[in-house]
Coordinates of N, CA and C in Angstrom, one line a residue:
X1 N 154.5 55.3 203.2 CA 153.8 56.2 204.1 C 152.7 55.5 204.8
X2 N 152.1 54.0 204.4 CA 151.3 53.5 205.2 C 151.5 52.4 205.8
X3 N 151.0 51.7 206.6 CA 151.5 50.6 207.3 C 150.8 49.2 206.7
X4 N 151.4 48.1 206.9 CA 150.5 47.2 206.2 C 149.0 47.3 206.7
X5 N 148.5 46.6 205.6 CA 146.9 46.6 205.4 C 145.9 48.1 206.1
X6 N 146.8 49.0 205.8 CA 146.0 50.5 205.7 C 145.4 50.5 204.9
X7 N 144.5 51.5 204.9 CA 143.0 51.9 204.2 C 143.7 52.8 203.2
X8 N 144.2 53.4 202.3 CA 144.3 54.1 201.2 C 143.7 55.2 201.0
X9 N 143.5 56.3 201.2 CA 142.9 57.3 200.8 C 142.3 57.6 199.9
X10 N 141.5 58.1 199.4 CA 140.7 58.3 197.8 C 141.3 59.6 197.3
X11 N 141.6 60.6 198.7 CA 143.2 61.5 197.9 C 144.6 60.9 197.6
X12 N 144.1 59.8 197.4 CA 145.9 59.2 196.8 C 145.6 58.4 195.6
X13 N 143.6 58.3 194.8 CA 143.6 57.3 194.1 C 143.3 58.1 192.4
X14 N 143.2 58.0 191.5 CA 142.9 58.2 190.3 C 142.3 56.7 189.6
X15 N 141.5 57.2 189.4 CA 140.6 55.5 188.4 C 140.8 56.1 186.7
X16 N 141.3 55.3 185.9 CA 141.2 55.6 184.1 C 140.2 54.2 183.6
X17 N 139.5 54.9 183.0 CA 138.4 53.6 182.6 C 139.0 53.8 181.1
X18 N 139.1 52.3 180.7 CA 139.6 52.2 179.2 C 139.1 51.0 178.3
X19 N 138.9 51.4 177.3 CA 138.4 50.4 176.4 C 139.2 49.8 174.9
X20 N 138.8 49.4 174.1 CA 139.5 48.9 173.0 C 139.3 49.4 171.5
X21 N 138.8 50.2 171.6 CA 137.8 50.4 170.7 C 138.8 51.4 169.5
X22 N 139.9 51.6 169.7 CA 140.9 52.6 168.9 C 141.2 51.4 167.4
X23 N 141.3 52.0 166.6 CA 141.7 51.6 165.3 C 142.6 50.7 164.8
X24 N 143.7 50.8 166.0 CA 144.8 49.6 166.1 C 145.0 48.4 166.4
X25 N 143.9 48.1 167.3 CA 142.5 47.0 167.8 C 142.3 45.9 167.0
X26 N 142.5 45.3 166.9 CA 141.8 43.9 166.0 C 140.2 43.7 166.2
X27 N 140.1 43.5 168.0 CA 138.4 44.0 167.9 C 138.2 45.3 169.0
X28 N 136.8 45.5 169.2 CA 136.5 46.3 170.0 C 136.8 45.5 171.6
X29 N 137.0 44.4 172.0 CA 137.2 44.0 172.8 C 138.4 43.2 173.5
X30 N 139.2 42.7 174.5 CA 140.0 41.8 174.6 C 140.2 41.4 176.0
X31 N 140.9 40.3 176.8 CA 140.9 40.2 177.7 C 142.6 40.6 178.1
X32 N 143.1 41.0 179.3 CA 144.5 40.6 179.5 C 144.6 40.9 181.2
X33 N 145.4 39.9 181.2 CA 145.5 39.8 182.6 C 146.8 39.8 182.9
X34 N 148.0 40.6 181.7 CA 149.3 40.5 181.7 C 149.3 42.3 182.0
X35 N 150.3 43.2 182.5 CA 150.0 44.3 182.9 C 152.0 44.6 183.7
X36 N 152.3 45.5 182.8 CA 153.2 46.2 183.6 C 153.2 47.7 183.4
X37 N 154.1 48.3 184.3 CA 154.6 49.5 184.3 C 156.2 49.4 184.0
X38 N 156.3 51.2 183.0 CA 157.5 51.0 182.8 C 158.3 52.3 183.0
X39 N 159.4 51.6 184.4 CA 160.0 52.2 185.1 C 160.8 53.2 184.9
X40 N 161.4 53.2 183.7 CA 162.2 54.1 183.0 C 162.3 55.2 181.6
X41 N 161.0 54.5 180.8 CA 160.6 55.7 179.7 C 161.6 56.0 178.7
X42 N 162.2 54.9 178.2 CA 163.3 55.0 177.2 C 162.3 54.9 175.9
X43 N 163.0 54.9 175.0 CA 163.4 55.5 173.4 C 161.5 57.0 173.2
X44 N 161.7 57.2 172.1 CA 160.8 58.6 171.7 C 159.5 57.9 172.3
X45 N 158.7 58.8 172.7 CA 157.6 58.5 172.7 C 156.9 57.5 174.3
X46 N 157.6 57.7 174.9 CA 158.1 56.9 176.3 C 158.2 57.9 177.4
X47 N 157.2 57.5 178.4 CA 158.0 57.8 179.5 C 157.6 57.2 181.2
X48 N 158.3 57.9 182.0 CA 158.2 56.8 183.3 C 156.8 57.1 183.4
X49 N 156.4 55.5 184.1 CA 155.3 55.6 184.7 C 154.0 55.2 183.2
X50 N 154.5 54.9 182.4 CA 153.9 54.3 181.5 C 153.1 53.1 181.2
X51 N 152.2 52.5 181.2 CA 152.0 51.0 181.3 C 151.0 50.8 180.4
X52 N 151.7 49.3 180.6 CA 151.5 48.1 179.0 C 150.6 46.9 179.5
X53 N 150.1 46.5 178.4 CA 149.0 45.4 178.7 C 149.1 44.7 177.0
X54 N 149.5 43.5 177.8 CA 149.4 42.6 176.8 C 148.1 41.6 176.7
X55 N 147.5 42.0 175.6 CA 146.1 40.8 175.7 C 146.4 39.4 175.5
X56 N 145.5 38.4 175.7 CA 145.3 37.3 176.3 C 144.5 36.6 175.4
X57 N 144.8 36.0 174.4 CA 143.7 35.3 173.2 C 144.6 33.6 173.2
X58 N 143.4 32.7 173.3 CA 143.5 31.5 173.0 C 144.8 31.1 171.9
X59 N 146.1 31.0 172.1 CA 146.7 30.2 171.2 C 146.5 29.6 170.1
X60 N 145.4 28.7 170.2 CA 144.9 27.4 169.6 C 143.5 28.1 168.5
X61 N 143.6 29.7 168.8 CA 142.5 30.6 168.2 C 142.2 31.5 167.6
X62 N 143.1 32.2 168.0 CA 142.9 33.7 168.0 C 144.3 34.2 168.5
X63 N 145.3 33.6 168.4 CA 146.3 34.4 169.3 C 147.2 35.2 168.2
X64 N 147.0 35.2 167.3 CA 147.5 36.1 166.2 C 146.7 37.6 166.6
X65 N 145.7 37.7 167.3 CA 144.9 39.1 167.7 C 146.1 39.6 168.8
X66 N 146.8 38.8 169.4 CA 147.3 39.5 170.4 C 148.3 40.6 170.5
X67 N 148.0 41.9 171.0 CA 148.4 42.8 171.3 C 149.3 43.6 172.6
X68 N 150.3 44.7 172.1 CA 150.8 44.9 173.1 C 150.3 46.3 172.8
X69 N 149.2 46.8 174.1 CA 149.0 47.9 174.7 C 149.5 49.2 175.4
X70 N 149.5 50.1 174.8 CA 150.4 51.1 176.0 C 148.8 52.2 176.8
X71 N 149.3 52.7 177.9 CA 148.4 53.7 178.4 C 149.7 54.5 178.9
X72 N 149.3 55.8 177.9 CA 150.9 56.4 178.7 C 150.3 57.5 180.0
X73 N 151.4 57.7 180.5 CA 151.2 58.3 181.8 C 150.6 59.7 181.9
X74 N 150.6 60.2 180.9 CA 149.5 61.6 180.3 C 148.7 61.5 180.4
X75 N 147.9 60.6 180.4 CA 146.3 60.2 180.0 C 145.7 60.0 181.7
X76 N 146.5 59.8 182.5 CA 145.8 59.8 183.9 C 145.8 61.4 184.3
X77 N 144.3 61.4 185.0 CA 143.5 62.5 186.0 C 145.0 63.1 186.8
X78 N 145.3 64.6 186.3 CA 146.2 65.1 187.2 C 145.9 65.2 188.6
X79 N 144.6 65.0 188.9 CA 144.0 65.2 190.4 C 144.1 63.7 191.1
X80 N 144.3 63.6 191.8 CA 144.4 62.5 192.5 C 143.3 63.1 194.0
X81 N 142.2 62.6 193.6 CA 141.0 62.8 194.5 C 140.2 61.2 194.0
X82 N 140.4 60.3 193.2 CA 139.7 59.2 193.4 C 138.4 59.8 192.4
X83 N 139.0 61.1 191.0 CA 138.4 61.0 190.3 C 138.4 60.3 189.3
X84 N 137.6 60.0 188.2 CA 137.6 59.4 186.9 C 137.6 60.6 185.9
X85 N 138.2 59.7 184.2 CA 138.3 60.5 183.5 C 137.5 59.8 182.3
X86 N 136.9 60.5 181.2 CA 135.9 60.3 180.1 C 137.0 58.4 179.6
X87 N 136.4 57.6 179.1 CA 137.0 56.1 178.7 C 138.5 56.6 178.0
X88 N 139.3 55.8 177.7 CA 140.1 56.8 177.0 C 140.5 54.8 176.1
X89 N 140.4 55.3 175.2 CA 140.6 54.1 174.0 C 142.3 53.6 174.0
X90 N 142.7 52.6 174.0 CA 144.2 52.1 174.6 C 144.0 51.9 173.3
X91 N 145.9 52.4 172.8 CA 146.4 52.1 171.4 C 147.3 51.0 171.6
X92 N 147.5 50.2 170.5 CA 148.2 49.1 170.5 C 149.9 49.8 169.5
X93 N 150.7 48.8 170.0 CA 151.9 49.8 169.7 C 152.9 48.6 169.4
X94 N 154.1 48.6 168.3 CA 155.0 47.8 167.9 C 154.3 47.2 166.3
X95 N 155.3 46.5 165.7 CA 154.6 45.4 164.6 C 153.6 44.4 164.5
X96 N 152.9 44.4 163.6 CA 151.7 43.1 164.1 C 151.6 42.7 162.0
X97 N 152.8 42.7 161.7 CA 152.6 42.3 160.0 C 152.6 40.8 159.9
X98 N 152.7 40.5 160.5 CA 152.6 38.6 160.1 C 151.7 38.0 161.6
X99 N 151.9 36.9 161.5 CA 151.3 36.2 162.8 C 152.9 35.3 163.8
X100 N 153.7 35.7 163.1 CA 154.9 34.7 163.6 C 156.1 36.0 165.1
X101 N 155.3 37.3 165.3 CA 156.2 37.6 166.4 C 155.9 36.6 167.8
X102 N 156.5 36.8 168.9 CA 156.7 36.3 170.3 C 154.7 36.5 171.0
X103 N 154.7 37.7 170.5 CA 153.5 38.1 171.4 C 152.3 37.2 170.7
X104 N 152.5 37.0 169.8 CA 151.6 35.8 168.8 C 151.1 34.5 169.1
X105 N 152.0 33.4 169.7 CA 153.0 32.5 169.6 C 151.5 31.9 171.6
X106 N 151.4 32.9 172.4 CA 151.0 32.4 173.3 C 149.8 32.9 173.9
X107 N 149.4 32.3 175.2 CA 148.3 33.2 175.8 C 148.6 33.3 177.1
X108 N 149.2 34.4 176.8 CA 149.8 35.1 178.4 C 149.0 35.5 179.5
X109 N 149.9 35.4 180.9 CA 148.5 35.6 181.8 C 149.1 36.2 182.8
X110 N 150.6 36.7 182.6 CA 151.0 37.5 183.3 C 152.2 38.4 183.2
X111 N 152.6 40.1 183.4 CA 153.7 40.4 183.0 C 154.7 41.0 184.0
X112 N 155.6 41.4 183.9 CA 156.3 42.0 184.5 C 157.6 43.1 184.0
X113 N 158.3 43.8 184.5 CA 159.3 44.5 183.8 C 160.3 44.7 185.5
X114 N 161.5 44.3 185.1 CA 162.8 45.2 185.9 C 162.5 46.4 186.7
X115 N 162.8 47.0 187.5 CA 162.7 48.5 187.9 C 164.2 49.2 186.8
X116 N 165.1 48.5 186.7 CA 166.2 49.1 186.0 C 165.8 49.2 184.3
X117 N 164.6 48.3 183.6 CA 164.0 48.6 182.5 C 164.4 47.8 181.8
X118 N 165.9 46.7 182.2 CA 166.4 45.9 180.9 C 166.3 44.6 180.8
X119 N 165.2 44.4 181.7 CA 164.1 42.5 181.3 C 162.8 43.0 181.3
X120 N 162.5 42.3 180.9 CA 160.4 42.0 180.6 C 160.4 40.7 181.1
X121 N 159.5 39.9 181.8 CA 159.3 38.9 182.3 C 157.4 38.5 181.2
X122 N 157.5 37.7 180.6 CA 156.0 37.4 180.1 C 155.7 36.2 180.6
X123 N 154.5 35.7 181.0 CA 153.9 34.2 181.5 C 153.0 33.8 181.4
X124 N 152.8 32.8 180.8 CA 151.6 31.6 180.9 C 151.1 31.0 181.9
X125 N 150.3 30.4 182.0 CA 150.1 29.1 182.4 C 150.7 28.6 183.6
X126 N 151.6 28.2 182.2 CA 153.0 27.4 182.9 C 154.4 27.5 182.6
X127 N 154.6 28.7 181.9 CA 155.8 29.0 181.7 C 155.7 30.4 181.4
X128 N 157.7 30.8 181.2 CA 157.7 32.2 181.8 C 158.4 32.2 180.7
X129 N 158.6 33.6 179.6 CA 159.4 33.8 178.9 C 160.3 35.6 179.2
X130 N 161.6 35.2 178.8 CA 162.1 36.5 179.8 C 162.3 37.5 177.9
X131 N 162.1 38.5 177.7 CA 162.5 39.3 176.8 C 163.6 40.8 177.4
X132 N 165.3 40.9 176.4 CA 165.9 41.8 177.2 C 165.6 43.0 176.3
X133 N 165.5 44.4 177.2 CA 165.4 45.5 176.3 C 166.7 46.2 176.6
X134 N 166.8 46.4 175.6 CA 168.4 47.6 175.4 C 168.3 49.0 176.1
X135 N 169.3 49.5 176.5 CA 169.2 51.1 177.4 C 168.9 51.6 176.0
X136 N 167.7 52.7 176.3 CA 167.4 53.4 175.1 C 166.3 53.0 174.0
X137 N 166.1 51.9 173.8 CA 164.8 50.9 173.9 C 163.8 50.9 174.4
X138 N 162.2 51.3 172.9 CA 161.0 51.2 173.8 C 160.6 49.9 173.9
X139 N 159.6 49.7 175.0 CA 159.2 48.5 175.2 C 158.5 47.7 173.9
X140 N 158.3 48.5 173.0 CA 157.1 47.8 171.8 C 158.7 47.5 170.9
X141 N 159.4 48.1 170.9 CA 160.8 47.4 169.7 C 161.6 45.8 170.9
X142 N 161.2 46.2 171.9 CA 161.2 44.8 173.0 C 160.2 43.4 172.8
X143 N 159.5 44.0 172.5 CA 158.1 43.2 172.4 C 157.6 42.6 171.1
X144 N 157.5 43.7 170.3 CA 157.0 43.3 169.2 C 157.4 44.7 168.0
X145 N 158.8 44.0 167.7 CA 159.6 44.3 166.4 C 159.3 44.0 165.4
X146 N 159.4 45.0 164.1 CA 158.7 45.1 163.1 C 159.4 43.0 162.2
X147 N 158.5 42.8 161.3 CA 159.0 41.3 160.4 C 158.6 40.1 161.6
X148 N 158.2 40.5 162.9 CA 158.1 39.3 163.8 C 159.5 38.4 164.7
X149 N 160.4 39.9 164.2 CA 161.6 39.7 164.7 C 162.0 39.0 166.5
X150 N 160.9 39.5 166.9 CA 161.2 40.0 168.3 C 161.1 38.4 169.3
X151 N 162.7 37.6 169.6 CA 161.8 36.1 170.5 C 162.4 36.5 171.9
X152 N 161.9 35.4 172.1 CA 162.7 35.7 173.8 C 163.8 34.6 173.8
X153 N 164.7 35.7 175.0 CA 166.2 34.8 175.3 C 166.1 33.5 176.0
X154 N 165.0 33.3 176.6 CA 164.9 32.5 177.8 C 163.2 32.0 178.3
X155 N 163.2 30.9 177.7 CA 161.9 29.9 178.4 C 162.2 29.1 179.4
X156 N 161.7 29.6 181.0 CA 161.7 28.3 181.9 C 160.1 28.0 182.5
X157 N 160.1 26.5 182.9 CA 158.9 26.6 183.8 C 158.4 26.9 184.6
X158 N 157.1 27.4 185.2 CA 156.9 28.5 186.2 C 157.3 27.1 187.6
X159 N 157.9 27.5 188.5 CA 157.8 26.5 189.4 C 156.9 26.5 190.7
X160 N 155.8 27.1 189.9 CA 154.5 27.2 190.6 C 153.4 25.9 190.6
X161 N 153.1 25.1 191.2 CA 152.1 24.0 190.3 C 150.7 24.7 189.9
X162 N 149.7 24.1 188.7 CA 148.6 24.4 188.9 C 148.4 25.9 187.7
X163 N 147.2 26.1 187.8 CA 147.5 28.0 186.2 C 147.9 28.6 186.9
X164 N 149.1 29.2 186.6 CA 149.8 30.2 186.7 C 149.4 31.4 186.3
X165 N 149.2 32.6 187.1 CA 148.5 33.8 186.4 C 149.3 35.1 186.8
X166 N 150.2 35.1 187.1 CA 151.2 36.3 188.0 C 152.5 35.8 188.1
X167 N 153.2 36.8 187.8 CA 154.8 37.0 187.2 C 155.2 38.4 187.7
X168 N 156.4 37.9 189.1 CA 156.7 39.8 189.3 C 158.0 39.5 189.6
X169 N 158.7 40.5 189.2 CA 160.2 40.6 189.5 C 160.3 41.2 191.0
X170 N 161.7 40.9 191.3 CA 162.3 41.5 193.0 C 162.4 42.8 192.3
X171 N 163.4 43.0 193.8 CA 163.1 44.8 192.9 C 164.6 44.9 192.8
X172 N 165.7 43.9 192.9 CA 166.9 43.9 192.6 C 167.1 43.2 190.9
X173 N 165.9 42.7 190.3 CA 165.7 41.8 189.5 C 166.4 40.5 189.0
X174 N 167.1 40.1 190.3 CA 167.2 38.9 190.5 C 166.5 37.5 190.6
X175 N 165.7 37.6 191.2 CA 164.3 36.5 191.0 C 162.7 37.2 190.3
X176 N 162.0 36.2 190.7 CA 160.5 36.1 190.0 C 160.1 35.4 190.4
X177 N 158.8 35.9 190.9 CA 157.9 35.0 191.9 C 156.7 35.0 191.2
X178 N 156.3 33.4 190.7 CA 154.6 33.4 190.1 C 153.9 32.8 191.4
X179 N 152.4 32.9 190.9 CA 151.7 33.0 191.8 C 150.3 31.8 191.1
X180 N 150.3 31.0 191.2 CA 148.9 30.3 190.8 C 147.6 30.7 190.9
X181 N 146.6 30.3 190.0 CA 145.2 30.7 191.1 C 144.5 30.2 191.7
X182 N 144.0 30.6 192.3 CA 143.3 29.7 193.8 C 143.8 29.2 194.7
X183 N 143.3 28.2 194.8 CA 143.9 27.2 196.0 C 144.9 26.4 194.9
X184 N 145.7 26.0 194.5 CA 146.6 25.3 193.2 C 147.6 25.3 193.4
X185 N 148.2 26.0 194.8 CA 149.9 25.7 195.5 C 149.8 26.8 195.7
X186 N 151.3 26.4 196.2 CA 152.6 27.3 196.6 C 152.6 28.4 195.7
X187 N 153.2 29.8 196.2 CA 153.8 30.8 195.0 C 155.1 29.4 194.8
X188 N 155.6 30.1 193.4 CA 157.0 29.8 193.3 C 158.1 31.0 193.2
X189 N 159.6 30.8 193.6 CA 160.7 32.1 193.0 C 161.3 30.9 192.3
X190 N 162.1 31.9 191.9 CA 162.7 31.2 190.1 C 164.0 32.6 190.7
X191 N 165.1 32.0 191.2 CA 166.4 32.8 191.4 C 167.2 32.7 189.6
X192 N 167.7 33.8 189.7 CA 168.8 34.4 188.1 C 170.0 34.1 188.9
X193 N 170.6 33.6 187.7 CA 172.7 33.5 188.4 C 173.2 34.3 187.0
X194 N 173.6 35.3 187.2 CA 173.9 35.9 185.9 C 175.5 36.1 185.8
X195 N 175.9 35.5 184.3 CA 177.4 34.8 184.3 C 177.9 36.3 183.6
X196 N 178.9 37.0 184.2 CA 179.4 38.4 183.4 C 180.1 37.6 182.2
X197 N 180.9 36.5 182.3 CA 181.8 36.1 180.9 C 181.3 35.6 180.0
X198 N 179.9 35.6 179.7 CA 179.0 35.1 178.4 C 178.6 36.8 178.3

């Protein structure tokens, strides 16, 4: 409905102010700069328009704190006037019983998800890991499966030069395009050839 670089309305906007502070939390605080929505709303407890935040802790430190966050789509202001709603405390969701799942393992800095629901794109730095979810599948048994079960199918390098901080799928989800920051290059795409006889 708008044309590039239009102005947005504040009747088209809702702001949720959210903090960390819920019980599930390792601390009251965390950073993440990984963030999707999810398009489809499979297994209980799910639904469209839901979105995830994966926090961002040093590897080499703290990355056993790392969590995968949900804000489900309930919790936003039914008014869309560019109001706000009281903080609302983001719960952390999937297994976190050892330090050896996927979400553990790094310090992510950017996410993405399919529009069809059945890849997760996660990213570093400098590399991308792809996680698949099954039809019927929430994102947290995708993510972070109970025992630390949960790895990814697929590690490549971003072929972005420079920190990598952005990971987004097409909307056919055939490629992924990261994005560096600053001045630090080129975006890169990273094209899929997907083989039906494997």
């Amino acid at each position: 409905d708008f044309n590039d670089n239009d102005v947005i309305p504040m009747s088209y906007l809702s702001l949720l102010t959210l903090d960390y502070r819920d019980a599930s939390s390792p601390t009251d605080f965390a950073d993440s700069e990984a963030m999707f929505i999810d398009h489809v709303g499979w297994g209980a407890g799910s639904r469209v328009g839901d979105i995830y935040l994966v926090t961002k802790w040093d590897e080499s430190k703290r990355s056993g704190y790392n969590r995968l966050f949900k804000i489900p789509a309930s919790v936003w202001p039914t008014v869309m006037d560019g109001s706000s709603t009281p903080s609302y405390s983001v719960k952390a969701v999937g297994s976190y019983n050892d330090r050896h799942g996927a979400l553990q393992q790094q310090t992510w800095t950017g996410a993405d998800a399919t529009y069809d629901g059945t890849l997760i794109a996660l990213g570093t730095m400098d590399a991308n890991y792809l996680f698949l979810r099954c039809p019927g599948a929430t994102v947290e048994e995708a993510l972070a499966a109970p025992g630390g079960t949960t790895r990814s199918c697929l590690q490549w390098n971003s072929p972005s030069p420079g920190q990598v901080e952005t990971i987004s799928w097409s909307y056919d989800g055939m490629r992924t395009i990261n994005i560096p920051e600053g001045n630090n290059g080129a975006m890169g795409w990273t094209i899929f050839v997907y083989d039906s006889t494997t």
